[in-house]
Every structure is written in C-alpha cells, then in structure tokens.
Tab-separated table of C-alpha atoms and ligand atoms in Angstrom:
chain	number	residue	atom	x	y	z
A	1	UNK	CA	197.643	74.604	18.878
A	2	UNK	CA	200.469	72.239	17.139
A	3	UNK	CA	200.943	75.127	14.279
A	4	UNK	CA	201.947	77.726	17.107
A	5	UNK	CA	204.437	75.489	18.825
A	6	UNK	CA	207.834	75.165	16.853
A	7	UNK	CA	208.711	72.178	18.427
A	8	UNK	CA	210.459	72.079	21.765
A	9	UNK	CA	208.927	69.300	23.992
A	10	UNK	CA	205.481	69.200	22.611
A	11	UNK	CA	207.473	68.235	19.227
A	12	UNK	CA	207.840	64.777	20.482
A	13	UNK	CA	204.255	64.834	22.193
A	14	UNK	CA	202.654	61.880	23.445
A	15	UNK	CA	201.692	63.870	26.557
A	16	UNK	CA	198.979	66.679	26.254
A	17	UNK	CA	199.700	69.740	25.488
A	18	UNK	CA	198.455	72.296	27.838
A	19	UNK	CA	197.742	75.312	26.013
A	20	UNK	CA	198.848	78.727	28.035
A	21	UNK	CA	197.688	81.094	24.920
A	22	UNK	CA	194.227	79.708	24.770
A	23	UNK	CA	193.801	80.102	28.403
A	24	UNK	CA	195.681	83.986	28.682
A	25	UNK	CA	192.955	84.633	25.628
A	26	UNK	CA	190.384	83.685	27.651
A	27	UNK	CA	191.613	85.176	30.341
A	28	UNK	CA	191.456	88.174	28.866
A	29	UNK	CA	187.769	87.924	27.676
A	30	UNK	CA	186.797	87.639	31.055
A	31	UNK	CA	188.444	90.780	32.033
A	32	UNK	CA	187.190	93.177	29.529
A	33	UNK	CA	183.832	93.639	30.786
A	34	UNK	CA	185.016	94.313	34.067
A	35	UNK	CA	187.637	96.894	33.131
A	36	UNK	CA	184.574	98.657	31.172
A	37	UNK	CA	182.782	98.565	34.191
A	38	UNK	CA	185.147	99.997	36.516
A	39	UNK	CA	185.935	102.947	33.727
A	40	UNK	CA	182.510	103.442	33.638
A	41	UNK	CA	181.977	104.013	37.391
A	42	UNK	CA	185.530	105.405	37.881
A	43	UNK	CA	185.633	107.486	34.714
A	44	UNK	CA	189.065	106.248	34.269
A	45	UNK	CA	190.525	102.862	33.219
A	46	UNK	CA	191.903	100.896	35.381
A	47	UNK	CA	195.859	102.145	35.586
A	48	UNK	CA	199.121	100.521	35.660
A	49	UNK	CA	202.141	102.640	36.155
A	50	UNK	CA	205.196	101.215	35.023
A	51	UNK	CA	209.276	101.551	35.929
A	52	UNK	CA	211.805	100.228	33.621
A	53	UNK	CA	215.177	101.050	34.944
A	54	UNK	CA	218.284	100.388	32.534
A	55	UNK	CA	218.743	98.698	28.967
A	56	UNK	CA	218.157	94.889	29.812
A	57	UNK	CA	217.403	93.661	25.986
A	58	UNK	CA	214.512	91.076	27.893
A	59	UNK	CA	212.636	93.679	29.975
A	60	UNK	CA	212.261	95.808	27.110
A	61	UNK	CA	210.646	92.750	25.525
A	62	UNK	CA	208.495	92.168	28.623
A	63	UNK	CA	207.661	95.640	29.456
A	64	UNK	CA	206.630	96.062	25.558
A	65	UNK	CA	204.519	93.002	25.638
A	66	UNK	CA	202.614	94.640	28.977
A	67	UNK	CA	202.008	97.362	27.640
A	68	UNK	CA	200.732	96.551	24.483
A	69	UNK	CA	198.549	93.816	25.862
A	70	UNK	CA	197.011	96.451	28.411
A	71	UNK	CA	196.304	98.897	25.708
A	72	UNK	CA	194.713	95.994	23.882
A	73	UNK	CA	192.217	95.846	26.858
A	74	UNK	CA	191.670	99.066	27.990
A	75	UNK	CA	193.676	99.461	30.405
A	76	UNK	CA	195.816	102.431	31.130
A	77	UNK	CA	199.749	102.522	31.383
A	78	UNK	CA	202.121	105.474	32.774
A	79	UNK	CA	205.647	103.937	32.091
A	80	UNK	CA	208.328	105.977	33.267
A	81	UNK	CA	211.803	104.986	32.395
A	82	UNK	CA	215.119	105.940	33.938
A	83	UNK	CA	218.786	105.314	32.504
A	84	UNK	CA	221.229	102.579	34.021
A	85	UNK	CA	223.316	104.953	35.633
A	86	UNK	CA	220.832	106.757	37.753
A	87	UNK	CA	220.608	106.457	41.512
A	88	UNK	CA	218.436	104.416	43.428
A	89	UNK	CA	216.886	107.261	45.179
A	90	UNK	CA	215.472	107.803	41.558
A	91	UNK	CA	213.902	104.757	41.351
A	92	UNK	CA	212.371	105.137	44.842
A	93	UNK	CA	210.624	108.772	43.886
A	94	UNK	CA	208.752	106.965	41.200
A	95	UNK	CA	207.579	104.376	43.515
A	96	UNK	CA	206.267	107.320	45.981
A	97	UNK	CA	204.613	109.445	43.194
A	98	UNK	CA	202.875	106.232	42.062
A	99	UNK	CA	201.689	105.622	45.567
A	100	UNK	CA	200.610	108.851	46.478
A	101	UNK	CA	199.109	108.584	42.844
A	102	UNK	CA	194.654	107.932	43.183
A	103	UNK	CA	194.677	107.179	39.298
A	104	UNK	CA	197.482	104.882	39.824
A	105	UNK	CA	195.921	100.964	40.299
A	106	UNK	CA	198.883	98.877	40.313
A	107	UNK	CA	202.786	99.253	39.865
A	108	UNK	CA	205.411	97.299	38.791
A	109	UNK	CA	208.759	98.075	38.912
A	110	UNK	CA	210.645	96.113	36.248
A	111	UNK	CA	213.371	93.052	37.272
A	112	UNK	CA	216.464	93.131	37.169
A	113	UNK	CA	217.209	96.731	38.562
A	114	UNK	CA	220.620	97.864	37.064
A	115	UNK	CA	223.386	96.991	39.122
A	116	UNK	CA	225.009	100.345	39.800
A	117	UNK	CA	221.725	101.084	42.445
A	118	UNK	CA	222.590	98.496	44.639
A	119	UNK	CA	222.137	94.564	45.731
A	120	UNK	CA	219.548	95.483	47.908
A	121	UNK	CA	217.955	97.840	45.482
A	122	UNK	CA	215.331	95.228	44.224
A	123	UNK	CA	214.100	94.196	48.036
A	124	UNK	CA	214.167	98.247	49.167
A	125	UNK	CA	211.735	99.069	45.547
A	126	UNK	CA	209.533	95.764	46.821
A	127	UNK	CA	209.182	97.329	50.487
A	128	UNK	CA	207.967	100.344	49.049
A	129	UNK	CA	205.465	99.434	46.916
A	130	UNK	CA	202.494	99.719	48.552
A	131	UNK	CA	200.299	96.175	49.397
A	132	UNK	CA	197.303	97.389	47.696
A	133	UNK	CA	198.988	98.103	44.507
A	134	UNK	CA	201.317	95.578	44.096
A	135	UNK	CA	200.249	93.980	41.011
A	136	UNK	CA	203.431	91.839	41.003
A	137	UNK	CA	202.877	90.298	44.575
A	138	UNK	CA	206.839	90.385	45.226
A	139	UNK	CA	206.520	93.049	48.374
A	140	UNK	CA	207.071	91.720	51.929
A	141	UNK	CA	202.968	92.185	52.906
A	142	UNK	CA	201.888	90.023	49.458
A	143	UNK	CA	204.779	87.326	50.634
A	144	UNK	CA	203.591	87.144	54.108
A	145	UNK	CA	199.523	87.040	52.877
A	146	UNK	CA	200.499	84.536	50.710
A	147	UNK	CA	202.336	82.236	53.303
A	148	UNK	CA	199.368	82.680	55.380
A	149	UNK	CA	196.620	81.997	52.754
A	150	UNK	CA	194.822	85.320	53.072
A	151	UNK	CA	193.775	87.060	49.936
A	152	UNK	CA	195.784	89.136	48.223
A	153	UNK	CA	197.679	90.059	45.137
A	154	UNK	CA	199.931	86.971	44.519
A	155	UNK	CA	202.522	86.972	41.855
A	156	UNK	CA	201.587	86.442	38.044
A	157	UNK	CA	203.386	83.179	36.977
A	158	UNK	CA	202.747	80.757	39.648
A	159	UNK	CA	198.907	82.332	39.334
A	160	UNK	CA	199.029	81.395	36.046
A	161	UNK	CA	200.299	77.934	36.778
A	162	UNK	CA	197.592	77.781	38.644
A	163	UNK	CA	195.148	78.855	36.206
A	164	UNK	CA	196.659	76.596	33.525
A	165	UNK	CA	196.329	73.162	35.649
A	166	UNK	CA	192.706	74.297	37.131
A	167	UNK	CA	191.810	74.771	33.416
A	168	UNK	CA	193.124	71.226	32.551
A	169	UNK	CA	190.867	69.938	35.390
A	170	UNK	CA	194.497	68.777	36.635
A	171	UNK	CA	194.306	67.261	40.430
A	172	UNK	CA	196.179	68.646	42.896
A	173	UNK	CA	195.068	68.148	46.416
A	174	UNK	CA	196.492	64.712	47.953
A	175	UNK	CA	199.359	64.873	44.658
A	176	UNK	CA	203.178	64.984	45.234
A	177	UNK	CA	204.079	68.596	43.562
A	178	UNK	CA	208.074	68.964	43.251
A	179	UNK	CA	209.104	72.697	41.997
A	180	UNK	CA	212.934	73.132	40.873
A	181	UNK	CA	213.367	76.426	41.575
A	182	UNK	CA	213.801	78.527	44.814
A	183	UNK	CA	213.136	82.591	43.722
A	184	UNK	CA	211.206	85.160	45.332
A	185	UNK	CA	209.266	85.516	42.153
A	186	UNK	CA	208.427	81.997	41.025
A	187	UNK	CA	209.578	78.834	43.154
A	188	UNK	CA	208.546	80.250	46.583
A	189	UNK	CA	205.179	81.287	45.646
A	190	UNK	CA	204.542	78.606	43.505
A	191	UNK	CA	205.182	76.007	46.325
A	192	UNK	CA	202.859	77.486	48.430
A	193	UNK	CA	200.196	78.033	45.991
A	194	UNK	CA	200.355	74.324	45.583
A	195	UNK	CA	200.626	73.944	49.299
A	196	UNK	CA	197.343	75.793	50.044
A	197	UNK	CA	195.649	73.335	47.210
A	198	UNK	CA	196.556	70.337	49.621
A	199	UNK	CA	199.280	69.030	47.491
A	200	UNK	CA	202.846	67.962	48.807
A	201	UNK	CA	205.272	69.593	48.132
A	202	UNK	CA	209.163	69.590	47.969
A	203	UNK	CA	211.310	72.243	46.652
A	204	UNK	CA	214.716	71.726	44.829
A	205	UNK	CA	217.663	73.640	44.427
A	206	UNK	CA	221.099	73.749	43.091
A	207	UNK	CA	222.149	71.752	46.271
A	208	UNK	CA	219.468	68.922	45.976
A	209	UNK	CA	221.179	65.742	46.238
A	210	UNK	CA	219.977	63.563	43.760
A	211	UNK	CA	217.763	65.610	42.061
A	212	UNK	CA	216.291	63.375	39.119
A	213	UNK	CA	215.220	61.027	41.593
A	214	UNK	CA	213.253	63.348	43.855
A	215	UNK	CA	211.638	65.132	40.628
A	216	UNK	CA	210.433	61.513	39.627
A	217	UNK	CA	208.688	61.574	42.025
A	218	UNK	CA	206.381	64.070	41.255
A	219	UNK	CA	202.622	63.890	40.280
A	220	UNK	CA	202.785	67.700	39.260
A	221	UNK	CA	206.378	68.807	38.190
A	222	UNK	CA	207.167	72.187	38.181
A	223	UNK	CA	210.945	73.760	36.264
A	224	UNK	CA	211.393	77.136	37.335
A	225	UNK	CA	215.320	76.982	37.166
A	226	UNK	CA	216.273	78.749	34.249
A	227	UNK	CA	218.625	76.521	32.706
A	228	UNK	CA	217.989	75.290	28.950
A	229	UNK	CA	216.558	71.691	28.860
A	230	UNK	CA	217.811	70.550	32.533
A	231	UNK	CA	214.647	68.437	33.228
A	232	UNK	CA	215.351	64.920	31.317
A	233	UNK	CA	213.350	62.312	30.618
A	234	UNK	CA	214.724	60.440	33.657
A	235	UNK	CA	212.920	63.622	35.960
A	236	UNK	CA	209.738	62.759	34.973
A	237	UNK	CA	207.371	59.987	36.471
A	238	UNK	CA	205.112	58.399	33.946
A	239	UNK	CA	202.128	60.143	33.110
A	240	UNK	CA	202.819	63.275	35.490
A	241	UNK	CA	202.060	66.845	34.352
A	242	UNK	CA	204.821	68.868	33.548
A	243	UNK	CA	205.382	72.681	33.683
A	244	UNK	CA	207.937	74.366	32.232
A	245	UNK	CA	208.285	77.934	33.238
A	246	UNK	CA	211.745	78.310	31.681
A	247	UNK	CA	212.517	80.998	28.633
A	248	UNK	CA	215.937	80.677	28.052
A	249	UNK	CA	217.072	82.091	24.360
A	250	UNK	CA	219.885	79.766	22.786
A	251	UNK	CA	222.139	81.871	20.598
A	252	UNK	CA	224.504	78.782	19.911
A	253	UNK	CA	223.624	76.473	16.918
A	254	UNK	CA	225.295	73.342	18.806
A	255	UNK	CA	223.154	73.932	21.548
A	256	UNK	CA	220.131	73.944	19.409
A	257	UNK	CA	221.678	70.679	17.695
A	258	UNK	CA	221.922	69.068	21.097
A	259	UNK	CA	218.960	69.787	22.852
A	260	UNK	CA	216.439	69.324	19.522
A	261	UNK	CA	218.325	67.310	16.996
A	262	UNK	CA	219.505	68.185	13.428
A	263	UNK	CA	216.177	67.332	11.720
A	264	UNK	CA	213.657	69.760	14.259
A	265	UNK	CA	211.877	72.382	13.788
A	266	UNK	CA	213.738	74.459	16.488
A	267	UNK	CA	216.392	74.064	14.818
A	268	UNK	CA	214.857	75.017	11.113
A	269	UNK	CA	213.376	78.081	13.301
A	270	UNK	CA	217.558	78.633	14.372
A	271	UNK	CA	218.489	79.059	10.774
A	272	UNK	CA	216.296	81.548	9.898
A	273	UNK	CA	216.253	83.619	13.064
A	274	UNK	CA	219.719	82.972	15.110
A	275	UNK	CA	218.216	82.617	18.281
A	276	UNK	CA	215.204	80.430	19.738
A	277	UNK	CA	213.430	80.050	23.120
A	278	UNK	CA	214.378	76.773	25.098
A	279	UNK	CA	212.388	76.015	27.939
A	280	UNK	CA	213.652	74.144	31.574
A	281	UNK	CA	212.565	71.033	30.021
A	282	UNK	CA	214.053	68.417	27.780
A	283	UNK	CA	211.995	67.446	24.320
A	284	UNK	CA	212.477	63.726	25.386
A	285	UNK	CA	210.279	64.414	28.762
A	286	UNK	CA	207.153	64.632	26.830
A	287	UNK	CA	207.648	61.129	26.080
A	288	UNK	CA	206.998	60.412	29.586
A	289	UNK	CA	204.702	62.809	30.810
A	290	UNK	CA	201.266	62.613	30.392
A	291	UNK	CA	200.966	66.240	30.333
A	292	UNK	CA	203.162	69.376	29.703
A	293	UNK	CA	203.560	73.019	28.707
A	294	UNK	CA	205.184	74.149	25.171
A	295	UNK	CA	207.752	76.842	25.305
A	296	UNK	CA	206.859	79.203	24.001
A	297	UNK	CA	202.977	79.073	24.330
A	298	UNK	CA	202.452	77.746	27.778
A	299	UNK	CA	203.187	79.275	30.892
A	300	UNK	CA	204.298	82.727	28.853
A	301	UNK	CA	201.427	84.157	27.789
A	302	UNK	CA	199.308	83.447	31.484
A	303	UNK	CA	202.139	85.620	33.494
A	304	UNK	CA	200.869	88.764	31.850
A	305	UNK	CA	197.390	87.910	31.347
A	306	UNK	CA	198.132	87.572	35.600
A	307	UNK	CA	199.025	90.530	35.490
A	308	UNK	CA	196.181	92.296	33.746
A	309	UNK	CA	194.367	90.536	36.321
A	310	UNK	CA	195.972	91.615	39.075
A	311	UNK	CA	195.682	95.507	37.731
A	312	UNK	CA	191.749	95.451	37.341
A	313	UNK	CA	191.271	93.589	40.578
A	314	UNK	CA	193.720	95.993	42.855
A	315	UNK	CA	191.212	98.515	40.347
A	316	UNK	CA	187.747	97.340	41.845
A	317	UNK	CA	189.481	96.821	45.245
A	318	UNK	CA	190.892	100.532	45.758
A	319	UNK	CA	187.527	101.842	44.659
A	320	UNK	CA	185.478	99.934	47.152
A	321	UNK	CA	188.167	101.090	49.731
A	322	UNK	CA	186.928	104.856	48.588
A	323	UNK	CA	190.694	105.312	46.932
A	324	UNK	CA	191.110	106.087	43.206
B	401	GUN	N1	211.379	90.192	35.573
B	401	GUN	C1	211.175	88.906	35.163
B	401	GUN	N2	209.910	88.519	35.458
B	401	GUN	C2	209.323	89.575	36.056
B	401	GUN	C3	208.032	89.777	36.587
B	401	GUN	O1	207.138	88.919	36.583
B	401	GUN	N3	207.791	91.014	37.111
B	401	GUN	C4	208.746	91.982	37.149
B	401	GUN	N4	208.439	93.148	37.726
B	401	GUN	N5	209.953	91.808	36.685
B	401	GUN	C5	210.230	90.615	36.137
C-alpha cells in the first residue's frame, strides 16, 4: 500500500494504515457476480441514472469516477446533464422520469445543485427521489430508516466507514466514537451508524467548546469537517483509530510547506502537479494513533464502491418487489 500513498499522514506512520482501495477492490469482487445474476434474470443490468446539474470542476471528477467504475462492473448508467442556469423545475422532471422509469435502479442527483435553482433546491430533489431508489440515502424516508435502525439504503461514505473499520476487525460497541462534522451526508449518518453498533458517541461542530479535548477522547475518531489538516496531534488519544474523510485540494505551495514540510513527498507531488489532496487530518496525528486512513486511498475509494452497492442491492430489491 505505502507506494500508493504520497505521504499525507500515513507518511509519518507508526499507526496502521487502513487501506480503503484494497477494501473498495474487494468490494467490488463481491458485487460482480451478483450484478451478472440480476442481468441474467432481469435481462438488463442493474441501472443507475445520473443528474449532474452545473460546471462544479469536483462533481465532474466524481460523477466521472461513478461512471467509469460502474461501467467497469456492469452496471448501467443514464447520466443526464443540465446547464447552471436552468430552472429547478428542470431538475425535478429528471427526478420524475427516473422514478416513473422500471429500468431505472437507483438515482443520484449530483451535490452541490447550482445556486441559481434555489437554497432549498437540494432538500426539494432529496424529497423526490423515491425511497426505493435512493442509492445516496440523503432523502427524508432513508434519514428517518436510518435513525430508527430499519434497513434501508444508507448513505455511501459513512457505509464505507463502516466497511473499512469492520474489515480492520476494529471494535466498536462499548468505544467512545467522536465525529467532527455535522452534514446531512456524512456526520449525521455516520454518528448513528456508530450509534446502532453500541458505541458512544458525541458529535462536534464549529461551536464545540474545546474541541481537541473532547476529540481526545475518542476510541474511534472520525474528521468529516472539510478543512485541510484541522485534526492535530493533540486530537488524538493514543492508540485510537483515526478516519479521515476529508479531500480538500491545496492549490497554495505554503500551505503544502506547512502542513507536510519542505522535504515530503506531498510536497515533491506539489511541484510537479500544482495541486494535491489534503485530508481533515494532520501528518503528525499518525504519530499518535494507532490506526488511520491515508488521503487519498482510504475512505475515497469505499464511498463509490458504496455506491455500486447500493445500485445492485435497490436492483435485487425492486425485482423481488415485482418492479423493474
Ligand atoms: N457531493 C459530494 N459527495 C456526494 C455524494 O456522496 N453524493 C452526491 N449525490 N453528491 C455528492
């Protein structure tokens, strides 16, 4: 694993690295016979339609890397794409004819909507996608199942959190979890995932007083925050397990400089490139912790294998429903 990581915390490793592209390959193994299988009874692959509303440089990246990797698996894609100037109401007929769509499996509208549709435009998309295809988990049906425990499609990162400490054979039940980070998309559902697994757990904010403290205290320490290298050595309890879920590109050498030092290999990566990936966390925490994901390499590559996940299971489950 050491040769994919180009520094970043696991440069300074003397905590384990937990390896998220391993695991998302894996992952993926495990899927393919089951998207074969549903083709084959189905006589269609499973199907993921797609929305990618405006010219955000980082959801073209994602939506890219989603559809290439469901290609790569057999799984069907319809992305439809709309300019930043249209109307919501635009956005909202491509949500219908994907729900009224049988061939359709799962849809995912693409975050952030462009601005000109609306503050509310991201929650009114989320309302109507329907439950059974929301691959993402982000509508108000998957949020409630989830805060209730019952099964249903929950959203691909803190899944894949999930996935990565189960893999490590990580213990959670009776452990004090602390997640920085309080989104729809991440921090929320990642509490309670942790929640249902018996762990404690606290969430932190912008507004939590004292902050390094509390996240010292922390057997499983989660960084969903999105600021470059916030989580310090001085966050991180001895030995505890570390997650960063941070991918924040630094375009400024000094910030390189400061966060990885003159002599890393971020920083060699800098000078040839212009830009690198910074996670939430510090280098200097893997000092401390006994365990911790790389950016990139770690939590990354799991939120889309989640998501090809997601697709073939909301697949199989529309079929046994008699949809699709
Ligand atoms: N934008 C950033 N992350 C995500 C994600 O997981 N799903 C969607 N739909 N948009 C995003």
């Amino acid at each position: 694993m050491a040769a994919a990581i180009e520094g970043g915390a696991a440069e300074r490793a003397g905590a384990r690295i937990l390896d998220g592209v391993e695991l998302a390959e894996a992952i993926r193994e495990r899927l393919a016979p089951r998207v074969e299988a549903f083709a084959g009874v189905a006589g269609r692959p499973p199907t993921l339609g797609l929305l990618l509303a405006g010219d955000d440089p980082g959801s073209e990246i994602y939506v890219r890397n989603k559809i290439r990797q469901s290609d790569a698996l057999g799984i069907a894609t319809d992305l439809r794409r709309l300019p930043a100037t249209a109307p919501f109401r635009d956005a909202l007929a491509i949500v219908e004819e994907f729900n009224a769509a049988d061939a359709v499996d799962g849809i995912l509208v693409q975050s952030p909507l462009p601005p000109g549709m609306g503050a509310d435009a991201e929650a009114r998309i989320f309302d109507a996608i329907s439950p059974a295809k929301d691959v993402d988990g982000f509508s108000p049906v998957s949020a409630g199942r989830l805060v209730q425990n019952r099964t249903g499609l929950v959203p691909c990162t803190p899944a894949g959190v999930m996935a990565l400490l189960d893999h490590a054979g990580i213990e959670i039940s009776g452990r004090r979890a602390v997640v920085i980070g309080r989104s729809d998309i991440v921090g929320k559902p990642m509490a309670l995932l942790l929640l249902h697994r018996h762990a404690t757990v606290t969430i932190c904010h912008s507004r939590t007083a004292d902050l390094p403290r509390v996240a010292a205290a922390a057997d499983i320490l989660v960084a969903a925050i999105g600021r470059p290298a916030l989580v310090t050595r001085d966050f991180v309890k001895p030995g505890a397990t570390v997650i960063d879920v941070g991918i924040n590109t630094l375009t400024e050498r000094q910030q390189v400089v400061a966060i990885f030092g003159p002599g890393s290999r971020k920083l060699a990566a800098f000078e040839r490139r212009g830009r690198v990936l910074a996670g939430d966390v510090h280098p200097d925490a893997a000092e401390v912790a006994g365990a911790i994901t790389p950016v990139p390499g770690g939590v990354g590559p799991l939120t889309i294998a989640q998501l090809l996940s997601n697709t073939v299971r909301a697949a199989e489950e529309r079929r046994r429903a008699g949809a699709g």
